[in-house]
Every structure is written in C-alpha cells, then in structure tokens.
CSV table of C-alpha atoms in Angstrom, one decimal:
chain,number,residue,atom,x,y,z
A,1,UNK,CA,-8.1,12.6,-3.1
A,2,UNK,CA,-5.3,12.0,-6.5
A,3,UNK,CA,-5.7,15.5,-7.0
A,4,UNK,CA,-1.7,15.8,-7.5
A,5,UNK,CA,-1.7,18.6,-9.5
A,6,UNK,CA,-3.5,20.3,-6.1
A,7,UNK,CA,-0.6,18.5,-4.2
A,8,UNK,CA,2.2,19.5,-6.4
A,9,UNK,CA,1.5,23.3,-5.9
A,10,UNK,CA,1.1,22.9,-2.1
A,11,UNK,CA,4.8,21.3,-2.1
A,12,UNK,CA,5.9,24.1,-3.9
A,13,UNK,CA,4.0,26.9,-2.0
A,14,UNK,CA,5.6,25.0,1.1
A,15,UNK,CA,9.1,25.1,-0.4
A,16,UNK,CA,8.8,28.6,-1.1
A,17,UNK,CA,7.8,29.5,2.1
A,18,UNK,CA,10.6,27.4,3.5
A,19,UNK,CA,13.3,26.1,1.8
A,20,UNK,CA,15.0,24.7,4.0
A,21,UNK,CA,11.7,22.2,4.7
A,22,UNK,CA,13.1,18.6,4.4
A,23,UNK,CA,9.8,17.0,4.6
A,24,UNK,CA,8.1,19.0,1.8
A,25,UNK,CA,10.7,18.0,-0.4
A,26,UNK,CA,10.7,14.6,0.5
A,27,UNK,CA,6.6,14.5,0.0
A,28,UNK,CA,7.0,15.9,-3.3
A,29,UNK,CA,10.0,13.6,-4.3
A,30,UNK,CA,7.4,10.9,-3.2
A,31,UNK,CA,4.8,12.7,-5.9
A,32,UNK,CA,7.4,12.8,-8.3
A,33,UNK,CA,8.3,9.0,-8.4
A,34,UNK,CA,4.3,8.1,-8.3
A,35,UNK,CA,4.0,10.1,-12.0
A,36,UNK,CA,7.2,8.7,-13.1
A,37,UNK,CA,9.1,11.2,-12.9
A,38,UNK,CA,12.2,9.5,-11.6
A,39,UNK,CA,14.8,12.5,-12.0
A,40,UNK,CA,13.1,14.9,-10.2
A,41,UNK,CA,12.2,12.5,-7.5
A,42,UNK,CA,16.2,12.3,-7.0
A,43,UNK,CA,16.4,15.7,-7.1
A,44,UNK,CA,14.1,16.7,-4.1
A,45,UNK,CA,14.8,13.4,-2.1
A,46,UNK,CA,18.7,14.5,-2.4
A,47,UNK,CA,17.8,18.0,-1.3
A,48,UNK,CA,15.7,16.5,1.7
A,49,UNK,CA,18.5,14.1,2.8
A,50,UNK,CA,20.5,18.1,3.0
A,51,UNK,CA,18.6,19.3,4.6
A,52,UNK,CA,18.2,16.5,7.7
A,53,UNK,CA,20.9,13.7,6.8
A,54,UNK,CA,19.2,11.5,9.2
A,55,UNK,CA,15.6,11.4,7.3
A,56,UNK,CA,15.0,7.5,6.8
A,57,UNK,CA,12.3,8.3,4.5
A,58,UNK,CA,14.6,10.2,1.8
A,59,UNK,CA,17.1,7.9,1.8
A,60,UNK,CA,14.6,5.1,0.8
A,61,UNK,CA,12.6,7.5,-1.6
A,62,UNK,CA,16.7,8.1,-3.1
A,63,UNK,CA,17.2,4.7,-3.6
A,64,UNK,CA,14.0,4.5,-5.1
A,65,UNK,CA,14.4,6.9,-7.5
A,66,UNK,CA,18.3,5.3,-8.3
A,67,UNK,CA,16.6,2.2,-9.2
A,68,UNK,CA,14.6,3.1,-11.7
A,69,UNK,CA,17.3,5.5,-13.0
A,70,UNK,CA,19.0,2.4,-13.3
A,71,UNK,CA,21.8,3.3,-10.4
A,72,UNK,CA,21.3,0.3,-8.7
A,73,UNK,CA,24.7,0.4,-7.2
A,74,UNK,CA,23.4,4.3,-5.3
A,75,UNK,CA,20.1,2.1,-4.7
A,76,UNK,CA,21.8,-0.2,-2.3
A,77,UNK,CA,23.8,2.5,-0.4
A,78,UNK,CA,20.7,4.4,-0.2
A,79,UNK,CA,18.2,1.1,0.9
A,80,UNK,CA,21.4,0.5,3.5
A,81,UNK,CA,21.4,3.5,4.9
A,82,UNK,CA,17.7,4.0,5.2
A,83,UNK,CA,17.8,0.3,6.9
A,84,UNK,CA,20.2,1.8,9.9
A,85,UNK,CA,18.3,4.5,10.2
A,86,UNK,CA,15.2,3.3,10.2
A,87,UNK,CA,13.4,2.1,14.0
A,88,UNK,CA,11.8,-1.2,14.1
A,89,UNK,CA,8.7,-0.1,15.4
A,90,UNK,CA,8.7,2.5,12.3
A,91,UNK,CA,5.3,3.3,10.6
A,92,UNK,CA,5.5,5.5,7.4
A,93,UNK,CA,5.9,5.5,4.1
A,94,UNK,CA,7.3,2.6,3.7
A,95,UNK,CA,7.4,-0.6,5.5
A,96,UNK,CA,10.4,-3.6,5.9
A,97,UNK,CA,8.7,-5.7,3.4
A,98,UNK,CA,8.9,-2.9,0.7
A,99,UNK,CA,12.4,-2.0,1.9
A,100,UNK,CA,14.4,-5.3,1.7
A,101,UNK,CA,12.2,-6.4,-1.2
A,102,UNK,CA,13.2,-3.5,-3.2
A,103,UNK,CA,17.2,-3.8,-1.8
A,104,UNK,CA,16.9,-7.4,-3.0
A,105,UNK,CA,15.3,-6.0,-6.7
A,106,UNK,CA,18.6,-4.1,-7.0
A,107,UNK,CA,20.8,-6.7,-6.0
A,108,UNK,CA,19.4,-8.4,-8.4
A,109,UNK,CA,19.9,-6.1,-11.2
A,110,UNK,CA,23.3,-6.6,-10.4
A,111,UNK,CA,23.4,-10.1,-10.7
A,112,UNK,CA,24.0,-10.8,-7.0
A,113,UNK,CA,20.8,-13.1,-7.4
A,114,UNK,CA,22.3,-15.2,-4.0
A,115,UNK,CA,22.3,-12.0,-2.3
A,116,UNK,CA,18.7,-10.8,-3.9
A,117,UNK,CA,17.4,-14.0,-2.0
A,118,UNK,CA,18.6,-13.4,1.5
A,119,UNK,CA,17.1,-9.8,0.8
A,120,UNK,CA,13.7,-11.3,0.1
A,121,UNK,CA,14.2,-13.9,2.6
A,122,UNK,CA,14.5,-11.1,5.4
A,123,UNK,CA,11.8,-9.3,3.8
A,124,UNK,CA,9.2,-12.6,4.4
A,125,UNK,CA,11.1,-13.0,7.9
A,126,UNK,CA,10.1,-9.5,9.2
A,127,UNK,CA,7.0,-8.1,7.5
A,128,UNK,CA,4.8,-11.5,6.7
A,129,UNK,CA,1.4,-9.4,7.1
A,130,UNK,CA,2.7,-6.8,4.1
A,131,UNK,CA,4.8,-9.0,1.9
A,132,UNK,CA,2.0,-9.9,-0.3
A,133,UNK,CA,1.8,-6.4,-1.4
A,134,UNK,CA,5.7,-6.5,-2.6
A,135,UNK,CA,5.8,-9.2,-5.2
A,136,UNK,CA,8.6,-10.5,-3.1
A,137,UNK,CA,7.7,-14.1,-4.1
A,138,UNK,CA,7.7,-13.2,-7.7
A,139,UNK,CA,10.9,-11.7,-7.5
A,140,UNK,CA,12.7,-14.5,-5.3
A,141,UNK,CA,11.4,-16.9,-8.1
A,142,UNK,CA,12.9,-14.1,-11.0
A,143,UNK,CA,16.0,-15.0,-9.0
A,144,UNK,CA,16.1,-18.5,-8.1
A,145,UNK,CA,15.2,-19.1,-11.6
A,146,UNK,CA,18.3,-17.4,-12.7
A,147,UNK,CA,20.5,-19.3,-10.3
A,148,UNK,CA,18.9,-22.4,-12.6
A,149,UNK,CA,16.8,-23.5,-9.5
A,150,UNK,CA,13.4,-23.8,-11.8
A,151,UNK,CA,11.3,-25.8,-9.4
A,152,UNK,CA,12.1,-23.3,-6.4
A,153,UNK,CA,11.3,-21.0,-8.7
A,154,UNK,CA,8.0,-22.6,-9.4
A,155,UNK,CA,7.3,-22.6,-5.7
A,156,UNK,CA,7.5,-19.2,-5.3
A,157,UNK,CA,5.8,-18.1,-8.2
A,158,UNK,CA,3.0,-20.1,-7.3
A,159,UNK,CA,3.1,-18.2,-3.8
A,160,UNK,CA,2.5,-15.5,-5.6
A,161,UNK,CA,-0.7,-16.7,-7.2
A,162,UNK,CA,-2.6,-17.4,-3.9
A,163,UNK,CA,-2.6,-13.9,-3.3
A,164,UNK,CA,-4.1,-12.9,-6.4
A,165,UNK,CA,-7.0,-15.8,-7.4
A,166,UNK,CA,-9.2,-12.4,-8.6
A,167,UNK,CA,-7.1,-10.2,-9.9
A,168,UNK,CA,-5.4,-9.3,-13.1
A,169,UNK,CA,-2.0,-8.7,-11.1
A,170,UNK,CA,-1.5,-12.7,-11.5
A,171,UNK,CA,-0.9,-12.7,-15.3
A,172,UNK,CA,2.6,-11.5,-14.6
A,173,UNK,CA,3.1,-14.8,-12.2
A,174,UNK,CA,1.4,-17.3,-14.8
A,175,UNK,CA,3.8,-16.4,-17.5
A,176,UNK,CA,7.0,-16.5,-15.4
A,177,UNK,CA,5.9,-20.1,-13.8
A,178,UNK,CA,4.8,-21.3,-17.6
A,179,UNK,CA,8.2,-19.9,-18.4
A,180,UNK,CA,9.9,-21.7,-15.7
A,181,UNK,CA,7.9,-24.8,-16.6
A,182,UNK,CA,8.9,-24.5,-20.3
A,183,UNK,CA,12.3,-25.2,-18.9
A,184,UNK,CA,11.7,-28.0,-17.4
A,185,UNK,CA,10.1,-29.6,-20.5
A,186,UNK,CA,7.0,-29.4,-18.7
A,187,UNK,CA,5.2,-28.1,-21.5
A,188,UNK,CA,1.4,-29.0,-21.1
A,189,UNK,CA,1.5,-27.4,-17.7
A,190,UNK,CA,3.4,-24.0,-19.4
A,191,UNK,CA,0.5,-23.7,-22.1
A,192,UNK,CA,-2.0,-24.1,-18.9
A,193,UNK,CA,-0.3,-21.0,-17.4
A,194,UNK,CA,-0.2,-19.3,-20.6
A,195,UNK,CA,-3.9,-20.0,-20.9
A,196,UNK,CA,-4.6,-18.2,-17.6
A,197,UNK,CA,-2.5,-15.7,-18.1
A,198,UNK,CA,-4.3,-14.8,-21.7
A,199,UNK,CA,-7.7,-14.8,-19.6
A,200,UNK,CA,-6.1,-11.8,-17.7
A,201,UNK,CA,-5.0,-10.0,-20.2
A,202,UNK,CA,-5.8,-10.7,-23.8
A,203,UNK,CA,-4.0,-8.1,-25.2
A,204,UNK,CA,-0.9,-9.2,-23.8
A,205,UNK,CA,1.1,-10.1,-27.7
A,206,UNK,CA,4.4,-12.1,-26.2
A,207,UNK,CA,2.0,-14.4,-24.1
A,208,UNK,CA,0.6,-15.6,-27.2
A,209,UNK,CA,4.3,-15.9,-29.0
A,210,UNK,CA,5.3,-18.0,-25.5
A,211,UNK,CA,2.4,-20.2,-26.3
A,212,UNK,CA,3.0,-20.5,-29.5
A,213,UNK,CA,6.4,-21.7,-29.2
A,214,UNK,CA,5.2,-23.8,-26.6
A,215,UNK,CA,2.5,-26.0,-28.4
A,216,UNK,CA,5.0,-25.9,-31.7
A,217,UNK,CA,7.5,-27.9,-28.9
A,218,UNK,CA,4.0,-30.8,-28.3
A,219,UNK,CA,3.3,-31.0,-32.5
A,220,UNK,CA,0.3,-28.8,-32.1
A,221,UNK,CA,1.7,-26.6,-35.3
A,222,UNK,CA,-1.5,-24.9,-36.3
A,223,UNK,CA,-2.2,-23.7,-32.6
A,224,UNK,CA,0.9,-22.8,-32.7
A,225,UNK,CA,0.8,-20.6,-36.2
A,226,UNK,CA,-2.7,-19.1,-35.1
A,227,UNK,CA,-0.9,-17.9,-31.6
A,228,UNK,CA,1.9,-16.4,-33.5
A,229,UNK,CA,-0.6,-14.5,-35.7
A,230,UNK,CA,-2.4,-13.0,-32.9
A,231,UNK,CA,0.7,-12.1,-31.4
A,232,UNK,CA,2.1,-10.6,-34.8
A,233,UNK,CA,-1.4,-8.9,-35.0
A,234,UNK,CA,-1.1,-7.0,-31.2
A,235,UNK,CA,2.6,-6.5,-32.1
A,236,UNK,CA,1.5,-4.5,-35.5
A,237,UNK,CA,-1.8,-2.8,-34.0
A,238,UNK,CA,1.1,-1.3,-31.0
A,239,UNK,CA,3.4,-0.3,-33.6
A,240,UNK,CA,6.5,-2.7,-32.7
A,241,UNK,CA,7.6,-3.3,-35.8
A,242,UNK,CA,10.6,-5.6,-34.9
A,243,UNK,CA,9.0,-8.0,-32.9
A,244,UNK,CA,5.9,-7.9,-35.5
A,245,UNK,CA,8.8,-9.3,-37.9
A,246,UNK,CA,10.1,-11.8,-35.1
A,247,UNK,CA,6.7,-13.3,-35.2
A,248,UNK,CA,6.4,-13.7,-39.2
A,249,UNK,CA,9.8,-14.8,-39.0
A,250,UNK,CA,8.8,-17.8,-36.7
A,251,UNK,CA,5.7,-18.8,-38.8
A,252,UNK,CA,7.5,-18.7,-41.7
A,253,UNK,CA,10.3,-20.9,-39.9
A,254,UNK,CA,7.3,-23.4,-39.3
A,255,UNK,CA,7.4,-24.4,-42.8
A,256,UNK,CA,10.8,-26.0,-42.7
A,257,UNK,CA,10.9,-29.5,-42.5
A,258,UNK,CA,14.3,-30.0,-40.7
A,259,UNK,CA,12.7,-29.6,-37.3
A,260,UNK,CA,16.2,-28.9,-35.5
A,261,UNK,CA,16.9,-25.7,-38.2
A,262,UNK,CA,13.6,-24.4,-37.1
A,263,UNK,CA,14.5,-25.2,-33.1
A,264,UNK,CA,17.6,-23.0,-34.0
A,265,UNK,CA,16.1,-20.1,-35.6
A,266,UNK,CA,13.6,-20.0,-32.6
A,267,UNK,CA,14.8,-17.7,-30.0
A,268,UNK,CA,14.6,-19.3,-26.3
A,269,UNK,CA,11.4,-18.2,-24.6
A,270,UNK,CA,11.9,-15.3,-22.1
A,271,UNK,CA,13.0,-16.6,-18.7
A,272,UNK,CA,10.8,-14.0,-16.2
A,273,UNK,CA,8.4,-11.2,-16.5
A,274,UNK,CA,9.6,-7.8,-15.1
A,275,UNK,CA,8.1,-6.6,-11.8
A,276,UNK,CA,7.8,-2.7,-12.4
A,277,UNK,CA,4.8,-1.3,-12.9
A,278,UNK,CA,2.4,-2.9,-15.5
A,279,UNK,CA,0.2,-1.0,-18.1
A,280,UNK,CA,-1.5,-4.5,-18.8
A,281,UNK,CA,-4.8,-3.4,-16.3
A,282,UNK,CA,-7.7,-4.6,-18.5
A,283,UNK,CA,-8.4,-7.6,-20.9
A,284,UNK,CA,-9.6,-5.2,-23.6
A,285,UNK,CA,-6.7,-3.0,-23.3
A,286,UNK,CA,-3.0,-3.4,-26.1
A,287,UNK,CA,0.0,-2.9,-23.8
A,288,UNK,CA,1.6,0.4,-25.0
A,289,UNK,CA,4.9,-0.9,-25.1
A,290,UNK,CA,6.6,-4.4,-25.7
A,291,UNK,CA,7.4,-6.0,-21.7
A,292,UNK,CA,10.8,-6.3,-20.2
A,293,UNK,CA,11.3,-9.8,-19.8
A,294,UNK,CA,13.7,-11.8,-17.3
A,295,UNK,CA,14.1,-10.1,-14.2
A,296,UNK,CA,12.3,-7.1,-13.6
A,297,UNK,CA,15.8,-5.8,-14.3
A,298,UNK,CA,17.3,-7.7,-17.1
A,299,UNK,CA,15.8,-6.5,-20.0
A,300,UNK,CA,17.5,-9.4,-22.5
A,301,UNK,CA,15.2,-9.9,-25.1
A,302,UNK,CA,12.8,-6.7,-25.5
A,303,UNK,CA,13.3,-2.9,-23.7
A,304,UNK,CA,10.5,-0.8,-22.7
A,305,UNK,CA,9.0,1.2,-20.1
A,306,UNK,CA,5.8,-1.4,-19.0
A,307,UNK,CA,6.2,-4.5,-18.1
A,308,UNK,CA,3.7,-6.8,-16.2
A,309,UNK,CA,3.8,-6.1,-12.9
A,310,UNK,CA,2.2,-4.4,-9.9
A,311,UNK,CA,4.8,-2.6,-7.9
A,312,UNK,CA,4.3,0.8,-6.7
C-alpha cells in the first residue's frame, strides 16, 4: 500500500519483539535501500546475514546496499555468494536477471567491462522473460562502448528501446546510442536520438549541450548556440553553477574562427548515461541534480545523486 512509514514501525515492533529475527531485518534493509538510505540497509542486511548466514536474500540486499556505497569489490562477494546460495527454481525478492545484471554493474565499476559482459550475458541466458526490467541491455552497451565496440554498443542500446516505445524510461537509451553514434561520426543520426530523447524529458540540460555540440560538428552554429542557451538556462534555473559556466564557455568558444581551437576547448561529449535511479520522470519537471554520465558507475564528467535511469 507505500505506506512505509506504517511498514518501518512494524519492522521495528518485530525486531523488538525478536531480535534475533533475520527476516525482519532483512525486510527492513529492503525498506531502507527503496528510500535511499543505503547505510542503514547495510546495517540490517549485515545483521540478517548473523543471524542466518545462509539467507540468499541478505546477501543480495548486502551487495546491494555495497554498490551504491560504492564498495563494489564487497558487492561482488556478496552477489557471489547470494548466487551459490540461491536455488534455481528460487522465487523472491529478487530474480537471476536482477542478480547477474547488478554483479555485472559492479564489475563494471571496476573496469572489468569483459567480465561485466559475460555477467549480463548470463543474465539474458537465464531470465529472458524478466531482463527487460534490468536495463541489462543498456548496461551491456555502457560496457561494450567502453571496450570501444560502438556499433555493439548501438545494438544493444537499441534493444533497450523496444522495450520502452511509451515510456519516458527510453531517454536514458536515446542519449547513450546518440552518444555512441557521435563517436562514430554519425552525427545526423546522434541529433535524431537527442531529438527523442528531449521529447521525453525537456528538462533534461546536458541533452541539449550533447546536441548542441553535435550540430556545431554539421555547421548548424546557431542551433547549436540556441541548444547551449537552453541548456545554460536549466543548468542556472537547478543552481549548477559550473556547468552553467561550461555552457557560456562553449558559446563564447563559438565565436573563434580557428575552428580546431574551438574543437580543443570543447570537452568530448559524455560516453554513457548512468543506470541508477533517475529523477527525470516528467517533461515539465528540471532534474534536481546534474546526471552521472558514462557508465552508470563512472562518474567522469559531472557527480550527482540522479542520473537517467530506471533501476530499482
């Protein structure tokens, strides 16, 4: 019924009336990680795995909790364990497609993008019916773009787009496969994602700085000037100064006629759009905080807590 406050009492009435209940702590480690709270759900999913060291479900829940804590390396242990312990006729909390997806997302943070993709390719193997709920495409693309593999990245990416012709989950996908595109000097068919993504979310500021950049690349430098001061606009209405500098900065740069010192002063165009969860949920709506860009992981341009993304 979402009533978690209700819900958070009852796990702590429970707990107080036994504390030595490993499921109640495990339910309200669960609670914990849906409102963010990411410490606390490592606390009560590391009491519950105490209290019954062979409770899948914790040890899952753990390595949740790890990974957004940013301990991907205790993710993996945890997603490894909850793997051998897990039946494969299991039906709970979780399911494989979520498990090895989110094994893979830490992997990935790592680095290890080669063993991200096995990951994701065992998460597609075994759990096909549920895998469209996992962003498991978009993530396999995040790291087969990394690995420099841009039109296997495309692929995937655009796997991820059949699922979600309605939805607003998809502007995530259209920017990382206009991204990918971007690379491949493809640029009309970039500014075509770009334009989808921007009719998902038009409040979304570093979609129109991608496009920008992108139709300053074809000649198309007053499209390219009005994008940047849109995007300089949302970054100044959300209160992110720096990049609301970044974007004068590149209009500004626009002016020079030496078209190689402006490619220079032009920072490359973020490879992938995070995966965690996205504040972006309307077209009327300014994101809260600047997206993580790259991997859902590899934060290398812009750090915050929102990115695109529909995990969770």
């Amino acid at each position: 019924m979402r009533d978690d406050k209700g819900a958070m009492e009852d796990y702590d009435k429970a707990i107080e009336l036994d504390p030595n209940y490993a499921s109640a702590y495990y339910l309200r480690a669960e609670l914990h990680y849906q409102q963010s709270n990411y410490q606390g759900a490592f606390e009560d999913a590391d009491r519950s795995i105490q209290l019954d060291p062979d409770y899948p479900s914790a040890y899952y829940q753990r390595g949740q909790a790890r990974s957004e804590l940013g301990d991907y390396e205790g993710a993996i242990k945890d997603y490894e364990q909850a793997i051998q312990l897990t039946p494969s006729n299991f039906c709970g909390y979780y399911n494989w497609a979520e498990l090895y997806s989110d094994l893979g997302y830490a992997r990935a943070n790592l680095g290890d993008y080669q063993g991200a993709i096995k990951d994701y390719n065992t998460a597609i193997q075994k759990d096909p019916s549920r895998i469209r709920y996992c962003s498991t495409y978009n993530n396999r693309g995040n790291a087969r773009y990394n690995l420099g593999d841009y039109e296997g990245a495309i692929e995937d990416y655009s796997k991820e787009i059949s699922f979600y012709k309605n939805g607003y989950n998809n502007a995530v996908y259209y920017i990382n496969r206009g991204n990918a595109y971007n690379d491949l000097r493809n640029y009309q068919k970039a500014i075509e994602d770009y334009n989808h993504a921007i009719k998902i979310a038009d409040k979304y500021p570093d979609v129109y700085e991608y496009r920008g950049l992108t139709r300053y690349q074809v000649g198309d430098k007053l499209g390219a000037i009005e994008d940047l001061e849109k995007a300089a606009d949302l970054y100044q209405h959300g209160g992110f100064v720096e990049y609301y500098q970044e974007a004068l900065n590149l209009i500004q740069s626009f002016n020079v006629t030496d078209k190689d010192a402006i490619i220079e002063d032009i920072q490359e165009i973020p490879e992938t759009v995070n995966d965690s969860p996205t504040e972006v949920e309307t077209t009327n709506k300014s994101a809260a905080n600047p997206p993580i860009l790259n991997n859902r992981v590899e934060d290398t341009n812009k750090e915050n807590s929102q990115g695109i993304s529909e995990k969770d």
